[in-house]
GROMACS .gro file of C-alpha atoms in nm:
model
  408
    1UNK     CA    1   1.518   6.509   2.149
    2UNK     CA    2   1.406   6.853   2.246
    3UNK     CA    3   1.065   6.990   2.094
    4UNK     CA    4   0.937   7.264   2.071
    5UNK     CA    5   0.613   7.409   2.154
    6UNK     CA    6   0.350   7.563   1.944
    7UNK     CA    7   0.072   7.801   2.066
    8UNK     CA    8  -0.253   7.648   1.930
    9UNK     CA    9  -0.395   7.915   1.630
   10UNK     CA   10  -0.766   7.943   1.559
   11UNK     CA   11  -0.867   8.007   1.263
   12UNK     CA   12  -1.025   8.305   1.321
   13UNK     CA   13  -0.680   8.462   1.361
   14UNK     CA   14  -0.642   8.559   0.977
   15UNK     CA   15  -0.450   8.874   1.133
   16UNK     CA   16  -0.165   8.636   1.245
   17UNK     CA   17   0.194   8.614   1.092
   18UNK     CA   18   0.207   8.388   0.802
   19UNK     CA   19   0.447   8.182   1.007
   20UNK     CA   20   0.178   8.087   1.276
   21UNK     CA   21  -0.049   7.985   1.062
   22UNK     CA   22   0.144   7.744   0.872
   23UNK     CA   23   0.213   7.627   1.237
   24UNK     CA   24   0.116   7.302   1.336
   25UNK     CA   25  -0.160   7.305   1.535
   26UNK     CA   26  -0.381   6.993   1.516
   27UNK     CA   27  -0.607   6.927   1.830
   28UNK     CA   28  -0.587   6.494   1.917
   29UNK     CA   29  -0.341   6.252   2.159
   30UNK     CA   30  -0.149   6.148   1.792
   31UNK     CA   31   0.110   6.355   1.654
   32UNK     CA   32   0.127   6.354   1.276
   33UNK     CA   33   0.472   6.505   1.306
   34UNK     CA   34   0.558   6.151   1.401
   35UNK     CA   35   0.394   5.981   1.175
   36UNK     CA   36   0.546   6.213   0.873
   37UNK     CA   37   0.878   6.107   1.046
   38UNK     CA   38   0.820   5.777   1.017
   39UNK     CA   39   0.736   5.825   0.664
   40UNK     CA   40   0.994   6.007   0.551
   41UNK     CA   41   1.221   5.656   0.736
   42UNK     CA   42   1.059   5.459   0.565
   43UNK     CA   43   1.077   5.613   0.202
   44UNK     CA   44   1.465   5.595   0.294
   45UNK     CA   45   1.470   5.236   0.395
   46UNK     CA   46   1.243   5.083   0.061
   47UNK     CA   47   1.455   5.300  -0.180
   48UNK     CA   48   1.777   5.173  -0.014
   49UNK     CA   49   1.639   4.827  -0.045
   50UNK     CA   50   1.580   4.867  -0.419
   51UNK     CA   51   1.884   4.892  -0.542
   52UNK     CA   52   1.916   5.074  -0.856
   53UNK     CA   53   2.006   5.413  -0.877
   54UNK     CA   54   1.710   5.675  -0.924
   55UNK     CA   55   1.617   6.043  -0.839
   56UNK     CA   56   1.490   5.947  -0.539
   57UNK     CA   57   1.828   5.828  -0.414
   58UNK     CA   58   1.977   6.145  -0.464
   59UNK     CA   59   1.723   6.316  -0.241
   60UNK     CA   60   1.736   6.004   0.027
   61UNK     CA   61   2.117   5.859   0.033
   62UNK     CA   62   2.259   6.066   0.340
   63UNK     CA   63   2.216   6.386   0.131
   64UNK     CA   64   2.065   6.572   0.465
   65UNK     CA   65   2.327   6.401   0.728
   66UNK     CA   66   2.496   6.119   0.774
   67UNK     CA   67   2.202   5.932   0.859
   68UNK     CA   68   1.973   5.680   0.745
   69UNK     CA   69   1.591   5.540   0.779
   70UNK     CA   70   1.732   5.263   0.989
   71UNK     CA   71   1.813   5.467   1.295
   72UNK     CA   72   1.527   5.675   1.271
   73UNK     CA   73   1.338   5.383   1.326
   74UNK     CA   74   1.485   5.243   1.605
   75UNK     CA   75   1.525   5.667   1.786
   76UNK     CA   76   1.152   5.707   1.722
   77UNK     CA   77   1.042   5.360   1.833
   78UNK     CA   78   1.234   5.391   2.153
   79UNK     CA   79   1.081   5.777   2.209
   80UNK     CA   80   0.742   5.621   2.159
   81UNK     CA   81   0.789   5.346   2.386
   82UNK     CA   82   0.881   5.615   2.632
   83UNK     CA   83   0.676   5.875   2.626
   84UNK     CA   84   0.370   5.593   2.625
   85UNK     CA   85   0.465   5.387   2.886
   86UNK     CA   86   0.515   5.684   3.145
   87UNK     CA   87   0.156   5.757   3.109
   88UNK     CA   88   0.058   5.354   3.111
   89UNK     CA   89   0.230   5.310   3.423
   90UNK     CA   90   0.049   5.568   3.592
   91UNK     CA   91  -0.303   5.305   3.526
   92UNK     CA   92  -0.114   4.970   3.527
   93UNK     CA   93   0.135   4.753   3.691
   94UNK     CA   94   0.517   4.690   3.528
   95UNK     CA   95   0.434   4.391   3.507
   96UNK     CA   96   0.155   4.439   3.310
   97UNK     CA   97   0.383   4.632   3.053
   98UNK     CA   98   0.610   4.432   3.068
   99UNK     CA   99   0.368   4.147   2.961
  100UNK     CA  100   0.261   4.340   2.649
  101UNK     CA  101   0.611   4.435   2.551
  102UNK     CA  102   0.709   4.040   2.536
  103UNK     CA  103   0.394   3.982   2.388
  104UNK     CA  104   0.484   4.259   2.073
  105UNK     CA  105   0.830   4.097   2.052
  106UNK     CA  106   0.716   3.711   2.020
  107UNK     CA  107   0.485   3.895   1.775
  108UNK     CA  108   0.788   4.033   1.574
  109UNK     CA  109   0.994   3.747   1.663
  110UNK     CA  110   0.672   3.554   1.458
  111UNK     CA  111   0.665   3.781   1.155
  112UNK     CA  112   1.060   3.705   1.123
  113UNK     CA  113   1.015   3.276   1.138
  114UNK     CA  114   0.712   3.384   0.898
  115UNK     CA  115   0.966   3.590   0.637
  116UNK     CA  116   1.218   3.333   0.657
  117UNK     CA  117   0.990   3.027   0.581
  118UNK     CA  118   0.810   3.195   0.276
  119UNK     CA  119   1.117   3.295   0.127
  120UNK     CA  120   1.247   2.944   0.183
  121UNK     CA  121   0.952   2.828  -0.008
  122UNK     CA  122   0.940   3.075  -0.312
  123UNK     CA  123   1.364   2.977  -0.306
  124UNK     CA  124   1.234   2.608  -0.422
  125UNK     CA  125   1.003   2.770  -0.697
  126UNK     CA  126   1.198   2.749  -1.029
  127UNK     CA  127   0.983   3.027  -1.180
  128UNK     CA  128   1.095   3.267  -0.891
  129UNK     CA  129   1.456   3.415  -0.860
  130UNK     CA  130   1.517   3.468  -0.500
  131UNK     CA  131   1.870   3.622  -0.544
  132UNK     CA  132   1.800   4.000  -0.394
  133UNK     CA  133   1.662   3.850  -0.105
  134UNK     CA  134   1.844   3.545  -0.028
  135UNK     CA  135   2.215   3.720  -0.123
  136UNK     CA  136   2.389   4.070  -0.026
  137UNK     CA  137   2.579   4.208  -0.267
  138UNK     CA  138   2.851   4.521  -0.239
  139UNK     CA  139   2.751   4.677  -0.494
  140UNK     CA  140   3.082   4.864  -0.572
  141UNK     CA  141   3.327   4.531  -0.527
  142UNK     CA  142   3.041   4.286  -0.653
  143UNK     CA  143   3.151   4.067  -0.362
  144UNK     CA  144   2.815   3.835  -0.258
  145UNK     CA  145   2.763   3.698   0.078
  146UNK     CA  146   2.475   3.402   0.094
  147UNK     CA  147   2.229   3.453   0.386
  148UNK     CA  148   2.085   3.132   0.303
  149UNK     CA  149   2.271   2.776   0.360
  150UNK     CA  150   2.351   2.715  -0.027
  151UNK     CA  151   2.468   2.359   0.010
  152UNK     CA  152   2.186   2.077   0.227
  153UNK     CA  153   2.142   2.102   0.569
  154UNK     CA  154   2.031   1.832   0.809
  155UNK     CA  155   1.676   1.896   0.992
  156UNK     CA  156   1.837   1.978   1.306
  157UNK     CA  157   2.029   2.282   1.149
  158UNK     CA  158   1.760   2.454   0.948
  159UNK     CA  159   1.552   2.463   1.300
  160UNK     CA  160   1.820   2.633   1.491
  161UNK     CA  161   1.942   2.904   1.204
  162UNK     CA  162   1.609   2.990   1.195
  163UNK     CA  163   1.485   2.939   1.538
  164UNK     CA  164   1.797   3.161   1.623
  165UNK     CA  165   1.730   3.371   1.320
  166UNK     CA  166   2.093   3.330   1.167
  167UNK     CA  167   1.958   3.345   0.809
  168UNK     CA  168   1.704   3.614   0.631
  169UNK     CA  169   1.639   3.841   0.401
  170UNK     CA  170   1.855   4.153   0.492
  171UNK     CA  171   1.626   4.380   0.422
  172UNK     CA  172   1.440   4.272   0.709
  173UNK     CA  173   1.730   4.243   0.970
  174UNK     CA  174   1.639   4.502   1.212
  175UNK     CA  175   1.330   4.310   1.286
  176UNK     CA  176   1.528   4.075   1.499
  177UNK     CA  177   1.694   4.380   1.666
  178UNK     CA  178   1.359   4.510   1.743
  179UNK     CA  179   1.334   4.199   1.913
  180UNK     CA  180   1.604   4.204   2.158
  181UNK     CA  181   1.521   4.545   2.260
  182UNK     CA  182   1.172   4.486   2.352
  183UNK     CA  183   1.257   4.154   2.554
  184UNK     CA  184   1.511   4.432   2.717
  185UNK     CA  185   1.274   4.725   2.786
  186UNK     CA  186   1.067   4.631   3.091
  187UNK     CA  187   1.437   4.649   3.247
  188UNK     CA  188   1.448   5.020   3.074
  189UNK     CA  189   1.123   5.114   3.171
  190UNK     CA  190   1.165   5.003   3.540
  191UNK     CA  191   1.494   5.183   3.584
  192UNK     CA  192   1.312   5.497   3.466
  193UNK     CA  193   1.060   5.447   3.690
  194UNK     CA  194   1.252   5.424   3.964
  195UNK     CA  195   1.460   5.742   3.885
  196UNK     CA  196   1.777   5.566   3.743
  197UNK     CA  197   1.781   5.745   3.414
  198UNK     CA  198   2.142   5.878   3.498
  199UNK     CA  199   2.221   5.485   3.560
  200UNK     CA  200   2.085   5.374   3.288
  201UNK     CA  201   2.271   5.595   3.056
  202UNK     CA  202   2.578   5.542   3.151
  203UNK     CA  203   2.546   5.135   3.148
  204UNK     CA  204   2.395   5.187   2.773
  205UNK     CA  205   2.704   5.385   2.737
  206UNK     CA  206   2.954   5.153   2.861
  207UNK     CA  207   2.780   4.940   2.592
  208UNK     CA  208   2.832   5.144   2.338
  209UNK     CA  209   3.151   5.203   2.387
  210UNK     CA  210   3.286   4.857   2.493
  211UNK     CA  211   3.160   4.798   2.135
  212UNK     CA  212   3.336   5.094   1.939
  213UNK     CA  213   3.672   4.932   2.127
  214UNK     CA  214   3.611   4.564   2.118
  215UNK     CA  215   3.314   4.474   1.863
  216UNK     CA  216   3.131   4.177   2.020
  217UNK     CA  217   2.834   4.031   1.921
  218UNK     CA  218   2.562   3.959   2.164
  219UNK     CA  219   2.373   3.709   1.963
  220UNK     CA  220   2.423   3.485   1.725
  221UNK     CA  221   2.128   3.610   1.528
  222UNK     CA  222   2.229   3.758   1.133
  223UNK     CA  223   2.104   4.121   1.266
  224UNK     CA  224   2.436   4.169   1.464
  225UNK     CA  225   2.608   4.200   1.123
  226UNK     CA  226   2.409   4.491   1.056
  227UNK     CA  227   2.282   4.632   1.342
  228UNK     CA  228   2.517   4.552   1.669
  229UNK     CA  229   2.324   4.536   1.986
  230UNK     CA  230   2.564   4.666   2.192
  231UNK     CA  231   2.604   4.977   2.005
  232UNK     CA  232   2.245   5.027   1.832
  233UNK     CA  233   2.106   5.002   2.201
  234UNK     CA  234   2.229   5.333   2.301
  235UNK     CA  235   1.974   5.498   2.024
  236UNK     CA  236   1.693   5.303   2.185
  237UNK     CA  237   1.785   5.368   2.534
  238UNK     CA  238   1.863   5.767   2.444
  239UNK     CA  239   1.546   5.802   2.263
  240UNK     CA  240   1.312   5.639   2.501
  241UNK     CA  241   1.460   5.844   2.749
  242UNK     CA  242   1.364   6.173   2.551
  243UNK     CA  243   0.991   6.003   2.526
  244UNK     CA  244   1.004   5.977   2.913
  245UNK     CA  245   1.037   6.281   2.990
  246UNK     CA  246   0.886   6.456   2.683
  247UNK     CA  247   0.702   6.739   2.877
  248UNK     CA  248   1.021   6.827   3.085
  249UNK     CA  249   1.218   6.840   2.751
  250UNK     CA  250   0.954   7.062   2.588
  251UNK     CA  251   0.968   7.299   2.941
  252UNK     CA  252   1.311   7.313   2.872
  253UNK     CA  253   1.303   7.412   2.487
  254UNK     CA  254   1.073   7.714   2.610
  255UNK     CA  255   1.403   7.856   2.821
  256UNK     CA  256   1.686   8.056   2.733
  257UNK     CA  257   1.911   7.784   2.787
  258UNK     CA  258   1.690   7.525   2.602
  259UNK     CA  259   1.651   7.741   2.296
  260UNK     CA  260   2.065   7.754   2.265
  261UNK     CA  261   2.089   7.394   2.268
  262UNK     CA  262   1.790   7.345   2.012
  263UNK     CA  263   2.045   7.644   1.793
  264UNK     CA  264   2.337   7.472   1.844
  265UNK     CA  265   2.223   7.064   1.793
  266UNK     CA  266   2.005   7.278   1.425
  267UNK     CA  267   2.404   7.446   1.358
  268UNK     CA  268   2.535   7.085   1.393
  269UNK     CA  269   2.274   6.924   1.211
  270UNK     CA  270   2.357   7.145   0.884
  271UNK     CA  271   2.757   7.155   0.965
  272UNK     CA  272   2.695   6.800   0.900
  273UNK     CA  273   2.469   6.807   0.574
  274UNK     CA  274   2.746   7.018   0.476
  275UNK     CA  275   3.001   6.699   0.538
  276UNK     CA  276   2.768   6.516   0.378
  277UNK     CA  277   2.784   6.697   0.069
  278UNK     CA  278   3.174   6.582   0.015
  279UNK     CA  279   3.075   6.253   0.056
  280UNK     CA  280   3.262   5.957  -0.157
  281UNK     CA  281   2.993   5.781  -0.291
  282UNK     CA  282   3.112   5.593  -0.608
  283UNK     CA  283   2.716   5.567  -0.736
  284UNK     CA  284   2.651   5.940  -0.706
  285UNK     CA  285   2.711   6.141  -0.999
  286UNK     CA  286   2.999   6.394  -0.880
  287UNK     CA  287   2.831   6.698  -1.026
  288UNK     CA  288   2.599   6.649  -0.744
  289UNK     CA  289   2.853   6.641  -0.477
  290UNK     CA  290   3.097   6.883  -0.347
  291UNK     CA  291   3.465   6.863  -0.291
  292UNK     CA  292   3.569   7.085  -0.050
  293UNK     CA  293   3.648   6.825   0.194
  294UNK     CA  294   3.979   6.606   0.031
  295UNK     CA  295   3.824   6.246  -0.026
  296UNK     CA  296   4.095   6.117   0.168
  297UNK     CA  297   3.951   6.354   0.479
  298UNK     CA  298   3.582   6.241   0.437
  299UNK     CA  299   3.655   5.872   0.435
  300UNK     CA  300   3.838   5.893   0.759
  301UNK     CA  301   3.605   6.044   0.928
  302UNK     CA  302   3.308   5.848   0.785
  303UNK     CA  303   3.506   5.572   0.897
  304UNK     CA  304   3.609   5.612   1.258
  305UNK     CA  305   3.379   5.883   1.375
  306UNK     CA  306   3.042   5.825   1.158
  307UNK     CA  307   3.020   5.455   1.081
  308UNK     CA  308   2.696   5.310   0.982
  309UNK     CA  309   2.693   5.000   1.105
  310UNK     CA  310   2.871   5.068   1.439
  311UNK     CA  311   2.684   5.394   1.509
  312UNK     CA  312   2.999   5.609   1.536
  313UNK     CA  313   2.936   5.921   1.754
  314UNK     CA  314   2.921   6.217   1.535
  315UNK     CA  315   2.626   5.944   1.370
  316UNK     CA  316   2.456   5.959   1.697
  317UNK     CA  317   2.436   6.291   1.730
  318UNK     CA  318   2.398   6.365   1.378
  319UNK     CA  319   2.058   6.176   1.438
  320UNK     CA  320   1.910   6.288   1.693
  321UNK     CA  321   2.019   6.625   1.569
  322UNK     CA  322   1.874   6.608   1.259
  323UNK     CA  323   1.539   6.471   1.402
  324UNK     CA  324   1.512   6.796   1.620
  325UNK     CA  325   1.554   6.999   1.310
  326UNK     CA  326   1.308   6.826   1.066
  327UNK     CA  327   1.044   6.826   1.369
  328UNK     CA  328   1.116   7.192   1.442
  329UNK     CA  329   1.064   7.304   1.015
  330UNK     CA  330   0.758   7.033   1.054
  331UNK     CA  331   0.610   7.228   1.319
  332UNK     CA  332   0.669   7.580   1.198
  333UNK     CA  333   0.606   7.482   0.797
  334UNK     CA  334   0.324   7.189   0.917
  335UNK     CA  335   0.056   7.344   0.670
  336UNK     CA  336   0.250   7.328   0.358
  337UNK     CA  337   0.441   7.035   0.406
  338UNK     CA  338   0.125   6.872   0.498
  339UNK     CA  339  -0.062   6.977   0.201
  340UNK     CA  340   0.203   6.843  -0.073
  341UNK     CA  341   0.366   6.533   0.125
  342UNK     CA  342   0.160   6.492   0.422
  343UNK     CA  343  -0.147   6.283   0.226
  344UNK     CA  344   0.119   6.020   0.121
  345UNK     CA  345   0.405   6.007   0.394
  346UNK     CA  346   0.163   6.005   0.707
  347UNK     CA  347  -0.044   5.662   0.621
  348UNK     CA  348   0.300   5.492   0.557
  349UNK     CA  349   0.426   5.587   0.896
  350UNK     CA  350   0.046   5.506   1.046
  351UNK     CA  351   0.133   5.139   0.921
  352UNK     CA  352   0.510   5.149   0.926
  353UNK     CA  353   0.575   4.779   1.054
  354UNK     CA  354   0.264   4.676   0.829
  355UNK     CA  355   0.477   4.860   0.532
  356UNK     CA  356   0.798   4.734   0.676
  357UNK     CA  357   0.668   4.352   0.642
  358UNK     CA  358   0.560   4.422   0.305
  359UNK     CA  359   0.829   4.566   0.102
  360UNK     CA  360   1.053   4.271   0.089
  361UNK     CA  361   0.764   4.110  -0.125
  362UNK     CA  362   0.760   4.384  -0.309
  363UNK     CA  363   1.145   4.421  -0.369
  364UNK     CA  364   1.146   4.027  -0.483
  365UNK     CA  365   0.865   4.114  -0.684
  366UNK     CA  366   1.091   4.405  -0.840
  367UNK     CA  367   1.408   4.235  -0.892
  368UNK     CA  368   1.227   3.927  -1.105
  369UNK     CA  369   1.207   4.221  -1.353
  370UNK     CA  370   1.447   4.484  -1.354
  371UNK     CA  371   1.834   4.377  -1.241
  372UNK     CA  372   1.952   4.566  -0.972
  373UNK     CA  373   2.234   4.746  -1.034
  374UNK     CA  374   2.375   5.106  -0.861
  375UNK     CA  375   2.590   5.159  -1.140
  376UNK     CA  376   2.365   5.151  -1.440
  377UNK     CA  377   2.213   5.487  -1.427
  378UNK     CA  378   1.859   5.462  -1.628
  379UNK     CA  379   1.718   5.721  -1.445
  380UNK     CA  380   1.368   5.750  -1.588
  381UNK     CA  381   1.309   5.378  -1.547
  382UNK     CA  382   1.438   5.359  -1.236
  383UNK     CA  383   1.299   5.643  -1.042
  384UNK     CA  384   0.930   5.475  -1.256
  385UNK     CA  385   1.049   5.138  -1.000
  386UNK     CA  386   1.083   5.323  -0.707
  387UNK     CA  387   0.793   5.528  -0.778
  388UNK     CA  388   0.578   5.184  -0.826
  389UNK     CA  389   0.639   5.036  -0.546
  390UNK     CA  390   0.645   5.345  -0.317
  391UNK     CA  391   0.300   5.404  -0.455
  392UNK     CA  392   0.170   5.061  -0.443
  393UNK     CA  393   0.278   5.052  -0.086
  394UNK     CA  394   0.114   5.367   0.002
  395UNK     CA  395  -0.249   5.215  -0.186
  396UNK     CA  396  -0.215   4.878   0.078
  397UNK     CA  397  -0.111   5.100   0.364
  398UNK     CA  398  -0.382   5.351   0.264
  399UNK     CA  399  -0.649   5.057   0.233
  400UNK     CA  400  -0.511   4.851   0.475
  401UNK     CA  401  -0.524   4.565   0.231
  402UNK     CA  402  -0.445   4.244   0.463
  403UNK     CA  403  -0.453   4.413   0.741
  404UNK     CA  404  -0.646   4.197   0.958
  405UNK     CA  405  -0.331   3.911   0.912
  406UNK     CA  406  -0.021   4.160   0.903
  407UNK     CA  407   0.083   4.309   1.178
  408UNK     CA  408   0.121   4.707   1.255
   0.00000   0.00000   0.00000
């Protein structure tokens, strides 16, 4: 990810181009470009979660790329862990890292046994329907697949599924990949220490590819239905590489050669909001859609070159590309965009994981209520749901309700 840099304006410069002053330039170590990326994931992931159909999907359901919350989690967390750690390991010891890395993935590893045992429990309530968290459902076939054993299971089996974490809720699934990759990256961190990055690309690319040609999972654990290892490392590994070496990246972007890449990755990004446009979704009313692209056309390509689950590679780049150009319109449009979404989106991605661990409650909560349901199109109610429990998110997150037992 290639950034670019801003020239700090005072405010004494009231001469200055209305562009520069709507520049972002906030003095502090934290970025709040970050944290309104983060945001904006995370709005994507709890509306995708609550599954009925509202305004806010037609803003959110790879309208801007084909792209999703998901891997903007796992790019950013990876470009954080980089950049970070570079700095860290100029004080400390690997092994020191490496310590608190294990230490924040038996933490994760902890919220997951934690999820999984409460909804257990609230499953054996009568009073509570656990369906939308216990089930997944296609939505367009009506197909359901149980994540939970449905028939009695002897006391050996219910501690390894969930010691192993081969049952959850889904919407919670890419806590166990966070898992794997931490327990991995003291390996990632050491190889970039040591100058390998050129190594250690191409054995996260033999990974991902390996997986594109023969799809194996890893683990056993439910999350490699979802979200592959083998080919959702590459992200990881590709963004903490971009958080490594952050200030040679943003040297770059200041050269002629570095400013044509940042053009043509921003041309690729809207070539593929463009495809994105034509897409097939059933749920999507098709006045809002365009059909220059013959449906036929789309779904191959969505298919075999832009998968979601196995990260095809015009996905890859279609992420990364579109994180470039929502940072770059973040840091040239910062005051605006900060004024009317910045008081709401930043605190969520301040507390993402906290938020994260939360909104399954809050989407069980939902569903006891209103029946989920991507083809019933009550818009008003619907967009009221996902407003509710956006906002009552954003009041914990804000207040930090519970914050001294939930993780962030």
């Amino acid at each position: 990810m290639i950034m670019a840099d801003v020239t700090t304006v005072s405010a004494a410069e009231t001469a200055a181009p209305a562009s520069s002053r709507w520049a972002y330039a906030l003095p502090g170590r934290r970025d709040l470009r970050i944290d309104m990326l983060r945001g904006i994931a995370l709005v994507m992931m709890v509306v995708a979660h609550t599954e009925v159909m509202s305004l806010f999907n037609i803003l959110t359901w790879e309208r801007f790329g084909l792209t999703t919350g998901a891997e903007g989690f796992v790019i950013m967390a990876g470009f954080m862990l980089g950049m970070l750690n570079r700095q860290r390991l100029q004080k400390e010891v690997l092994l020191t890292i490496s310590w608190n890395l294990w230490r924040r993935a038996g933490k994760i590893y902890l919220v997951n046994i934690v999820v999984i045992l409460s909804i257990l429990l609230l499953s054996h309530l009568p009073v509570i329907n656990t369906f939308e968290v216990t089930h997944f459902v296609d939505r367009y076939s009506g197909v359901q697949w149980a994540l939970f054993p449905t028939t009695p299971q002897i006391r050996e089996t219910w501690f390894n599924i969930i010691l192993y974490l081969q049952i959850g809720p889904h919407q919670t699934q890419i806590l166990g990949l966070y898992v794997f990759l931490l327990l991995a990256s003291p390996l990632f961190l050491a190889m970039l220490q040591a100058g390998r990055v050129a190594i250690l690309l191409l054995l996260s690319l033999c990974g991902y590819v390996s997986y594109q040609l023969w799809p194996l999972r890893l683990t056993v654990a439910e999350f490699e239905f979802a979200f592959p290892l083998l080919a959702w490392q590459l992200i990881y590994i590709l963004g903490m590489c971009c958080g490594w070496y952050k200030d040679e990246l943003m040297s770059l972007a200041r050269t002629g050669p570095g400013r044509a890449v940042m053009a043509l990755m921003v041309c690729y990004a809207l070539a593929m909001m463009f495809v994105a446009q034509n897409h097939t979704n059933p749920f999507m009313p098709p006045a809002l859609l365009m059909h220059v692209i013959p449906a036929a056309d789309f779904n191959w390509f969505y298919h075999h070159l832009a998968g979601k689950n196995a990260l095809g590679p015009c996905r890859v780049l279609n992420d990364f590309c579109l994180i470039l150009s929502v940072y770059l319109v973040l840091t040239f449009c910062w005051q605006p965009l900060y004024r009317a979404f910045g008081w709401f989106l930043i605190p969520l991605g301040q507390h993402s994981l906290y938020t994260f661990i939360l909104h399954v409650y809050f989407v069980l909560v939902v569903s006891q209520f209103v029946h989920f349901d991507l083809w019933h199109q009550a818009w008003v109610r619907n967009t009221l749901v996902h407003l509710c429990i956006l906002g009552a998110l954003w009041f914990m997150a804000k207040k930090e309700i519970g914050g001294r037992f939930i993780p962030n």
